[in-house]
Coordinates of C-alpha atoms in Angstrom, one line a residue:
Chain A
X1 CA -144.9 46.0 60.1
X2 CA -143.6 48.6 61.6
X3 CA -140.2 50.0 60.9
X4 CA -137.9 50.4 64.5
X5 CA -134.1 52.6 63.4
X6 CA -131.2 51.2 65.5
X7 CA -129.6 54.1 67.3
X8 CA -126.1 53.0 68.7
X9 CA -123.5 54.7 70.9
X10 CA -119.4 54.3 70.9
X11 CA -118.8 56.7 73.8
X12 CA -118.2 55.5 77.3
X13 CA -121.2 56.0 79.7
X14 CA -120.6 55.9 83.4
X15 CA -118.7 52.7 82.5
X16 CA -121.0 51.3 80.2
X17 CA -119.4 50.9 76.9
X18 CA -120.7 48.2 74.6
X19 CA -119.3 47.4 70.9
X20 CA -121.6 49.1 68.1
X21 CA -121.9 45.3 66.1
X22 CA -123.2 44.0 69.8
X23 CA -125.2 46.4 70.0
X24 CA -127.0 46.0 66.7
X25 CA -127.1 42.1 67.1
X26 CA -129.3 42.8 70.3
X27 CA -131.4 45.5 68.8
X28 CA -132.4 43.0 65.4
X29 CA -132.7 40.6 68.0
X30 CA -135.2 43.0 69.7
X31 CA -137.0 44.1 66.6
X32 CA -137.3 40.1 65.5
X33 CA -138.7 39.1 68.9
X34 CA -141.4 42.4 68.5
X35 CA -142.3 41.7 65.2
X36 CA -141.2 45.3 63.6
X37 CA -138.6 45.7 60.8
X38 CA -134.8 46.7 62.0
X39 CA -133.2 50.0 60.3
X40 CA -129.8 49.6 60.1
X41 CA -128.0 51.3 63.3
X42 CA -127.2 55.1 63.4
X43 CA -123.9 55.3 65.3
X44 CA -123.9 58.6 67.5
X45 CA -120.5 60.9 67.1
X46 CA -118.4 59.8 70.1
X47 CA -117.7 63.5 71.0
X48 CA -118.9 64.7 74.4
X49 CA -122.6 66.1 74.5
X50 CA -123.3 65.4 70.8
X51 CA -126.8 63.2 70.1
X52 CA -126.4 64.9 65.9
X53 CA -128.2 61.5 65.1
X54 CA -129.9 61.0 67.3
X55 CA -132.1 64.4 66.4
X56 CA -131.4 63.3 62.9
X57 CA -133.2 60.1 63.1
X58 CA -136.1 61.8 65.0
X59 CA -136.0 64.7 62.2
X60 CA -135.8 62.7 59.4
X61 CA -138.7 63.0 56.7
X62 CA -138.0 59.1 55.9
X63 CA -141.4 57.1 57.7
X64 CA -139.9 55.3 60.8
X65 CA -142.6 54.4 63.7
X66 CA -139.3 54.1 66.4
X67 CA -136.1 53.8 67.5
X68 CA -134.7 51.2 69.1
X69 CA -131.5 52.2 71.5
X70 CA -129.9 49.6 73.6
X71 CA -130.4 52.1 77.3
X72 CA -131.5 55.1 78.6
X73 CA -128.1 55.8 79.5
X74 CA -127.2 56.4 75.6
X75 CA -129.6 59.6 75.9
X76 CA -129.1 62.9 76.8
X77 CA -129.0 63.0 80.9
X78 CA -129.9 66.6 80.7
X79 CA -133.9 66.7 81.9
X80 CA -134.8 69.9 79.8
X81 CA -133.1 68.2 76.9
X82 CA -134.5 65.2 77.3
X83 CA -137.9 66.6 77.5
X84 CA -137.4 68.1 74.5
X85 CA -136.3 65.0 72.6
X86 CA -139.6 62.9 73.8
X87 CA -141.7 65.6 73.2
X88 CA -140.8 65.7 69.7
X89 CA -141.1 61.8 69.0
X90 CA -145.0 62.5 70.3
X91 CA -145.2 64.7 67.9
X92 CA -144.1 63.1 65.2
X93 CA -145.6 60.0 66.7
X94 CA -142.3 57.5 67.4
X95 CA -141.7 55.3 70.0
X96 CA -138.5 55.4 71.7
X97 CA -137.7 51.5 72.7
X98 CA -135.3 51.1 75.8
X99 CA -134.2 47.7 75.4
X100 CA -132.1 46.7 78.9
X101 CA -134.5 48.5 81.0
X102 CA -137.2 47.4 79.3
X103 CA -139.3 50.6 78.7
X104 CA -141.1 51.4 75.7
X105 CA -142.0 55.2 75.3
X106 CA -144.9 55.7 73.4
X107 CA -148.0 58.0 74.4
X108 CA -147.1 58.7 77.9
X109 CA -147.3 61.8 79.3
X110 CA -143.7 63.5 79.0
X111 CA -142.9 64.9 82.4
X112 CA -143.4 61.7 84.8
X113 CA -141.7 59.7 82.1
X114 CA -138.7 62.0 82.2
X115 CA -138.7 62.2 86.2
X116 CA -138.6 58.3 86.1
X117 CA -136.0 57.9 83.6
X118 CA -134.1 60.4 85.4
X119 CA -134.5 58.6 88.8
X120 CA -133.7 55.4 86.9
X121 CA -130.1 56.5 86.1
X122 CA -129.7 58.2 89.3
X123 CA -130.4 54.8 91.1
X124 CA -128.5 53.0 88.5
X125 CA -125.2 55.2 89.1
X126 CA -125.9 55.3 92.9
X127 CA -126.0 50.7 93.3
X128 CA -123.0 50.5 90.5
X129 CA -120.8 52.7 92.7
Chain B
X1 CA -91.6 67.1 57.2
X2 CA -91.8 67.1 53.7
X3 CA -92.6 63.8 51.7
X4 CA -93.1 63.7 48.3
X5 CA -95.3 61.0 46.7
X6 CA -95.2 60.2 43.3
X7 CA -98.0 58.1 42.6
X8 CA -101.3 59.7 41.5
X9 CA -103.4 57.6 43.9
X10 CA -101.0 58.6 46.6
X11 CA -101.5 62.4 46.1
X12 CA -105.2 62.2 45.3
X13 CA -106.2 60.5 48.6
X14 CA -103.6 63.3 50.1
X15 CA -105.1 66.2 48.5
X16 CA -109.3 64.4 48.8
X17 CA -108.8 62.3 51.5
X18 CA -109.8 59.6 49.2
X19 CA -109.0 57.3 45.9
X20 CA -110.2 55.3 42.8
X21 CA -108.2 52.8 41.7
X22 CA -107.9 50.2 39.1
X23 CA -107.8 47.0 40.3
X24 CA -104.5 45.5 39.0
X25 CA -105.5 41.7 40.7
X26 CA -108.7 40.2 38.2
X27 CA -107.9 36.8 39.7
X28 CA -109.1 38.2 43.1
X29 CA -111.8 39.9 41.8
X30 CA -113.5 37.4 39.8
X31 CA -113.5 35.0 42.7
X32 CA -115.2 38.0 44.9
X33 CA -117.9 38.4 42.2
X34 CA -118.2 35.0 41.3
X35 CA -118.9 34.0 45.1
X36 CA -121.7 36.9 45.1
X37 CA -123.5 35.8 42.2
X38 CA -123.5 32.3 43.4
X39 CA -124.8 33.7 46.3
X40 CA -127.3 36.1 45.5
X41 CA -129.1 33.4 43.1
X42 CA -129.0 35.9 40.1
X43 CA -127.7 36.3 36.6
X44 CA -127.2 39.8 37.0
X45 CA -126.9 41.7 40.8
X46 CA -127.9 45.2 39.6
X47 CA -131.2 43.5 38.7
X48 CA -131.4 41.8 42.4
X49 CA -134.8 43.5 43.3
X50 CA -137.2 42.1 40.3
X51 CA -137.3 39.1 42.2
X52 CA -137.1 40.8 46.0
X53 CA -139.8 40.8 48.8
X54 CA -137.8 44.1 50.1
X55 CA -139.3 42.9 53.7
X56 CA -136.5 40.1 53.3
X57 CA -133.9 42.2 52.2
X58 CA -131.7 42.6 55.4
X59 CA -132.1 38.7 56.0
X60 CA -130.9 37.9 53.1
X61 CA -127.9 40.6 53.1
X62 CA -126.8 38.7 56.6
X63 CA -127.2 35.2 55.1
X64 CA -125.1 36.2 52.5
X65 CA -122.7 38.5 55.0
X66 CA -122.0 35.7 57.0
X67 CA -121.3 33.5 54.6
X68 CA -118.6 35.6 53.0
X69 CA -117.1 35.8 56.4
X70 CA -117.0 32.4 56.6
X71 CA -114.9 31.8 53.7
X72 CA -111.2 32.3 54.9
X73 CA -110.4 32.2 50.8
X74 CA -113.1 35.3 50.3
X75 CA -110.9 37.5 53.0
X76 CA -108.0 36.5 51.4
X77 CA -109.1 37.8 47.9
X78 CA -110.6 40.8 49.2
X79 CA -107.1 41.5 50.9
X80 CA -105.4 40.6 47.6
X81 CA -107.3 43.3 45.3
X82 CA -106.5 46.1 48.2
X83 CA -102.7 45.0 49.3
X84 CA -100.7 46.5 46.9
X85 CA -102.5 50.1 47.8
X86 CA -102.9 49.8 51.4
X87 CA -98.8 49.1 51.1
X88 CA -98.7 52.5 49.4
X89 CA -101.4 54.3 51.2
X90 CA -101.0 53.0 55.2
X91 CA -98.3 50.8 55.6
X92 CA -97.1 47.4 54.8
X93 CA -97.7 46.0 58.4
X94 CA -101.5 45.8 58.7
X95 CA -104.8 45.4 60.7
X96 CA -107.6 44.7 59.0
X97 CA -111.5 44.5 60.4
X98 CA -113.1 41.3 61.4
X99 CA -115.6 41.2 59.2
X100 CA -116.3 42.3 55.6
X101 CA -119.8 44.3 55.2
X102 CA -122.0 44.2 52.6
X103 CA -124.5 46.7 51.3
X104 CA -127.2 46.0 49.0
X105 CA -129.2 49.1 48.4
X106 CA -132.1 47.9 46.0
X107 CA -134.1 51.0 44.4
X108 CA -136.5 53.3 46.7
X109 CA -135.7 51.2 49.4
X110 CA -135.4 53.5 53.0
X111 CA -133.6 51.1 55.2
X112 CA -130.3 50.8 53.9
X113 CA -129.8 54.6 54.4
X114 CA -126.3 55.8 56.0
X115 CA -126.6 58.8 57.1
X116 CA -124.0 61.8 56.5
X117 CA -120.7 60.8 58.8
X118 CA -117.4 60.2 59.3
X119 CA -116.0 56.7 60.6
X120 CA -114.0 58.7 62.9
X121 CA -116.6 60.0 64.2
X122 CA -118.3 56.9 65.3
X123 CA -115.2 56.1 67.2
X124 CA -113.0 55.0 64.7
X125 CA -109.2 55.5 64.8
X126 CA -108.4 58.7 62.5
X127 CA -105.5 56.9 60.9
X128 CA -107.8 53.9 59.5
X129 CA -108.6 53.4 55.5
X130 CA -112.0 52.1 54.4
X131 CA -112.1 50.3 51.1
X132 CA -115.4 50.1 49.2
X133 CA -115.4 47.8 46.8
X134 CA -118.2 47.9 44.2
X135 CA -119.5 44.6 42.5
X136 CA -121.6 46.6 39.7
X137 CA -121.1 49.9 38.2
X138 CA -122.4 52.4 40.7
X139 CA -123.1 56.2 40.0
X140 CA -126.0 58.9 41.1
X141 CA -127.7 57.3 43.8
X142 CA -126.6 54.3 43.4
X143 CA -123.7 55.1 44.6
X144 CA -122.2 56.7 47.8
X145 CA -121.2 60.5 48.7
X146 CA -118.0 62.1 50.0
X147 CA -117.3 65.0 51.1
X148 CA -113.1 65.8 50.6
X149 CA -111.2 66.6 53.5
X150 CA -110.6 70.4 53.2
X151 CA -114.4 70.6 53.3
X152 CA -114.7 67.8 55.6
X153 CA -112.5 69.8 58.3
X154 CA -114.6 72.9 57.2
X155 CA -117.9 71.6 58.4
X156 CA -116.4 70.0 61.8
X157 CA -115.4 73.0 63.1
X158 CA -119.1 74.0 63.1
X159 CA -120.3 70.3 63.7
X160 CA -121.7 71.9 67.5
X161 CA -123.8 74.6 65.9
X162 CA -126.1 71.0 64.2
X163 CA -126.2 69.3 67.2
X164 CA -130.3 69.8 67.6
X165 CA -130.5 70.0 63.7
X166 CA -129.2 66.7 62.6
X167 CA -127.3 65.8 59.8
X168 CA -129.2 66.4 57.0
X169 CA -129.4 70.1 57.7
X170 CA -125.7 70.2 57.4
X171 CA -126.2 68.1 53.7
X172 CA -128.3 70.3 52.7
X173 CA -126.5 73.4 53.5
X174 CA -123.5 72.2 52.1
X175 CA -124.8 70.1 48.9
X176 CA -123.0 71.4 46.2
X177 CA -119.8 69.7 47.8
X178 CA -120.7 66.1 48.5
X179 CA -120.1 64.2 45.4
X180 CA -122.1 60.9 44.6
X181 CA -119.1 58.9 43.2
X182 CA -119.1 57.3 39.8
X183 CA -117.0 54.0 39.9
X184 CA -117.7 51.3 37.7
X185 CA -117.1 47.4 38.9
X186 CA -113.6 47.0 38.2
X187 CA -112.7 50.1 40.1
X188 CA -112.2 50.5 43.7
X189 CA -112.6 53.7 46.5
X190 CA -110.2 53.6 49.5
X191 CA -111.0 56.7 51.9
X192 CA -110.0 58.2 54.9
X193 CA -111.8 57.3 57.8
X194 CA -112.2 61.1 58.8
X195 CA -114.1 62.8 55.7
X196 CA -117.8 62.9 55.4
X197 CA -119.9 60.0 53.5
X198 CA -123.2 58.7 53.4
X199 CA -125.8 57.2 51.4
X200 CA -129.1 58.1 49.8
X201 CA -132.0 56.8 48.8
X202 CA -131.5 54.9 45.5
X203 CA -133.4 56.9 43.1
X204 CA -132.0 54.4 40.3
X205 CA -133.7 51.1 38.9
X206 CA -130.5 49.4 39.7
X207 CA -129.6 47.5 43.1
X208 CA -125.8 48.4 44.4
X209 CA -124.2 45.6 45.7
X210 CA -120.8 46.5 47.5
X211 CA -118.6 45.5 50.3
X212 CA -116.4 47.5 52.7
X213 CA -113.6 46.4 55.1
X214 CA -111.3 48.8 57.7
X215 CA -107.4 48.8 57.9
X216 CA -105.1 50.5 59.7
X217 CA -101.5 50.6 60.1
X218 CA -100.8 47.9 62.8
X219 CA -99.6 50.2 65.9
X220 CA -101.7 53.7 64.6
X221 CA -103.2 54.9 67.4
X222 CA -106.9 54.3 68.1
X223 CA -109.8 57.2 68.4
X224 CA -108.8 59.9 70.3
X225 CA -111.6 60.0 72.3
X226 CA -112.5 56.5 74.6
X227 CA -115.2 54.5 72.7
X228 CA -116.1 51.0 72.5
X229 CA -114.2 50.6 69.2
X230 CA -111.2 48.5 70.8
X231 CA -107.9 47.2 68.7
X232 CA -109.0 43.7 69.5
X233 CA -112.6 44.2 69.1
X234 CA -112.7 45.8 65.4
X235 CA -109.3 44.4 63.4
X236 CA -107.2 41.3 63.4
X237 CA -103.3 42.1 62.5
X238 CA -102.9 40.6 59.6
X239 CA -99.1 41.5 58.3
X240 CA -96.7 41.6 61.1
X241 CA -93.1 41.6 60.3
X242 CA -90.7 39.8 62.1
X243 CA -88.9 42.6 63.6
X244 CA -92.2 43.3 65.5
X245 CA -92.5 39.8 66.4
X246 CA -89.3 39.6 68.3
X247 CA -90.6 43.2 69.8
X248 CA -93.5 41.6 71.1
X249 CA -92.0 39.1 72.4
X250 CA -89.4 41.1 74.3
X251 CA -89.6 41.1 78.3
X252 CA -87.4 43.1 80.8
X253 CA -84.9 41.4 82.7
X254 CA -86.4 41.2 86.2
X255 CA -84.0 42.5 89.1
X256 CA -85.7 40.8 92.7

């Protein structure tokens, strides 16, 4: 079975702001529906630019085959950043589970995925405006 | 402003940022562990995992969690062993969280694992209290970790330089501080919500069982910084006094 960590976020994100104990009822939800074990949630620091947890759960030496994050908007929005971030879960082989927009990020090669993640949040904040 | 305490738990969480305490209310208590045991369908909870399929670990812990929150009596006690100390610590007009958590952190096991933070820091409010409430004696592993406030402040202001590190770099850089408390059941921890804590893997052959619950002073501010940790959303007031009632109840004339 394999083992998905919750990765939750308190700050506010273009508007989106959703409580942490919400947020881990969908992501066990998610891990129940898929058939993988949930890790309790990782709550990221609500201070501006900081994803500390976020690199600590992809870091970690404990054996974790994803993370499970509520959207794409609760990662950095930064592309070099963010290519950094995926190119370090292939290399440590985890999949990164978007669960709104329904993307799962698994083997994929890093810079299309990035571009259309990117373009996904820059559509997404262009409609909610 | 200069304010003297004179009680020793006063001036320890002062000084550390957090407290042990005896527990002066048995009644309370008994009923707490009592409901536990029933719950957990074992003689003894430190020896919960000889009879555990660890896959069914968390579903049990939220059987169990949401039955505890379902008994008004169970908050009640909880409240009861904490009052008189919260009185003394953050006020006697109080919010406390909606629900009380449980941990059960059975030996080697990887996904009960808190890693190294501050409550605070997760969007807290900086004035908040967390009580930890151990239902077996807890020490090494077992346990939890804090890290006191002098130290605590120490490592935030280079919090930034970790940012692409993670936490555990900064544990391990600053080991020799963080202290795996020894409490035995009986005992209680209340800490502030802004020094360092986390859990590790048990190394012990004993399960912890424990249960936590947030309070704040009814009108203390929330998190400095906008989260999604709303007054309404995380506590429920629980002791209002009736000169804030008549506050809150108080309208402006209207001139038209």
């Amino acid at each position: 079975m394999k083992i998905l960590q919750g990765y939750t976020f308190t700050r506010n994100v273009e508007g989106l702001m959703i409580p942490t104990n919400i947020q881990s009822s969908i992501l066990r939800n998610y891990c129940k529906d898929i058939g993988a074990q949930y890790k309790l949630h990782l709550d990221e620091y609500c201070f501006k630019n900081c994803y500390i947890q976020l690199h600590q759960i992809i870091k970690s030496r404990l054996k974790l085959d994803g993370i499970a994050v509520c959207s794409v908007m609760f990662f950095p929005s930064e592309i070099k950043e963010l290519t950094k971030i995926f190119q370090l879960c292939k290399k440590r082989k985890i999949e990164i589970h978007f669960v709104f927009e329904n993307i799962v990020f698994k083997k994929q090669a890093i810079t299309p995925f990035v571009k259309y993640i990117n373009e996904n949040r820059q559509i997404n904040n262009i409609v909610s405006k | 402003m200069v304010v003297k305490f004179k009680k020793k738990f006063q001036k320890d969480f002062l000084k550390k940022g957090y407290c042990i305490l005896k527990i002066q209310n048995i009644k309370s208590l008994s009923y707490i562990r009592n409901k536990m045991l029933k719950l957990s369908s074992c003689k003894t909870l430190d020896k919960y995992h000889n009879n555990l399929n660890p896959v069914n670990l968390n579903k049990n812990r939220l059987n169990i969690f949401k039955l505890i929150n379902q008994d008004k009596k169970f908050r009640q006690h909880y409240f009861n062993v904490f009052e008189t100390f919260l009185d003394d610590l953050v006020g006697n007009e109080i919010s406390m969280q909606h629900k009380i958590n449980l941990n059960i952190q059975i030996p080697n096991d990887i996904t009960s694992i808190l890693e190294m933070h501050a409550d605070s820091y997760a969007g807290e409010s900086n004035y908040e209290v967390i009580s930890w409430l151990p239902l077996v004696n807890a020490y090494k592993t077992k346990s939890m970790y804090v890290l006191d406030i002098e130290k605590s402040k120490k490592i935030e202001k280079n919090l930034s330089k970790f940012n692409q590190m993670g936490t555990d770099v900064i544990y391990n850089k600053y080991k020799k501080y963080f202290r795996f408390i020894k409490i035995n059941y009986g005992e209680a921890l209340i800490f502030s919500s802004n020094i360092l804590h986390g859990n590790k893997e048990n190394l012990t052959k004993e399960t912890r069982w424990s249960l936590n619950c947030r309070f704040k002073g009814l009108f203390a501010p929330a998190n400095k910084n906008l989260t999604s940790k709303n007054y309404s959303f995380m506590y429920e007031h629980l002791k209002v006094k009736p000169a804030t009632i008549i506050g809150l109840n108080y309208k402006n004339p209207i001139f038209k």
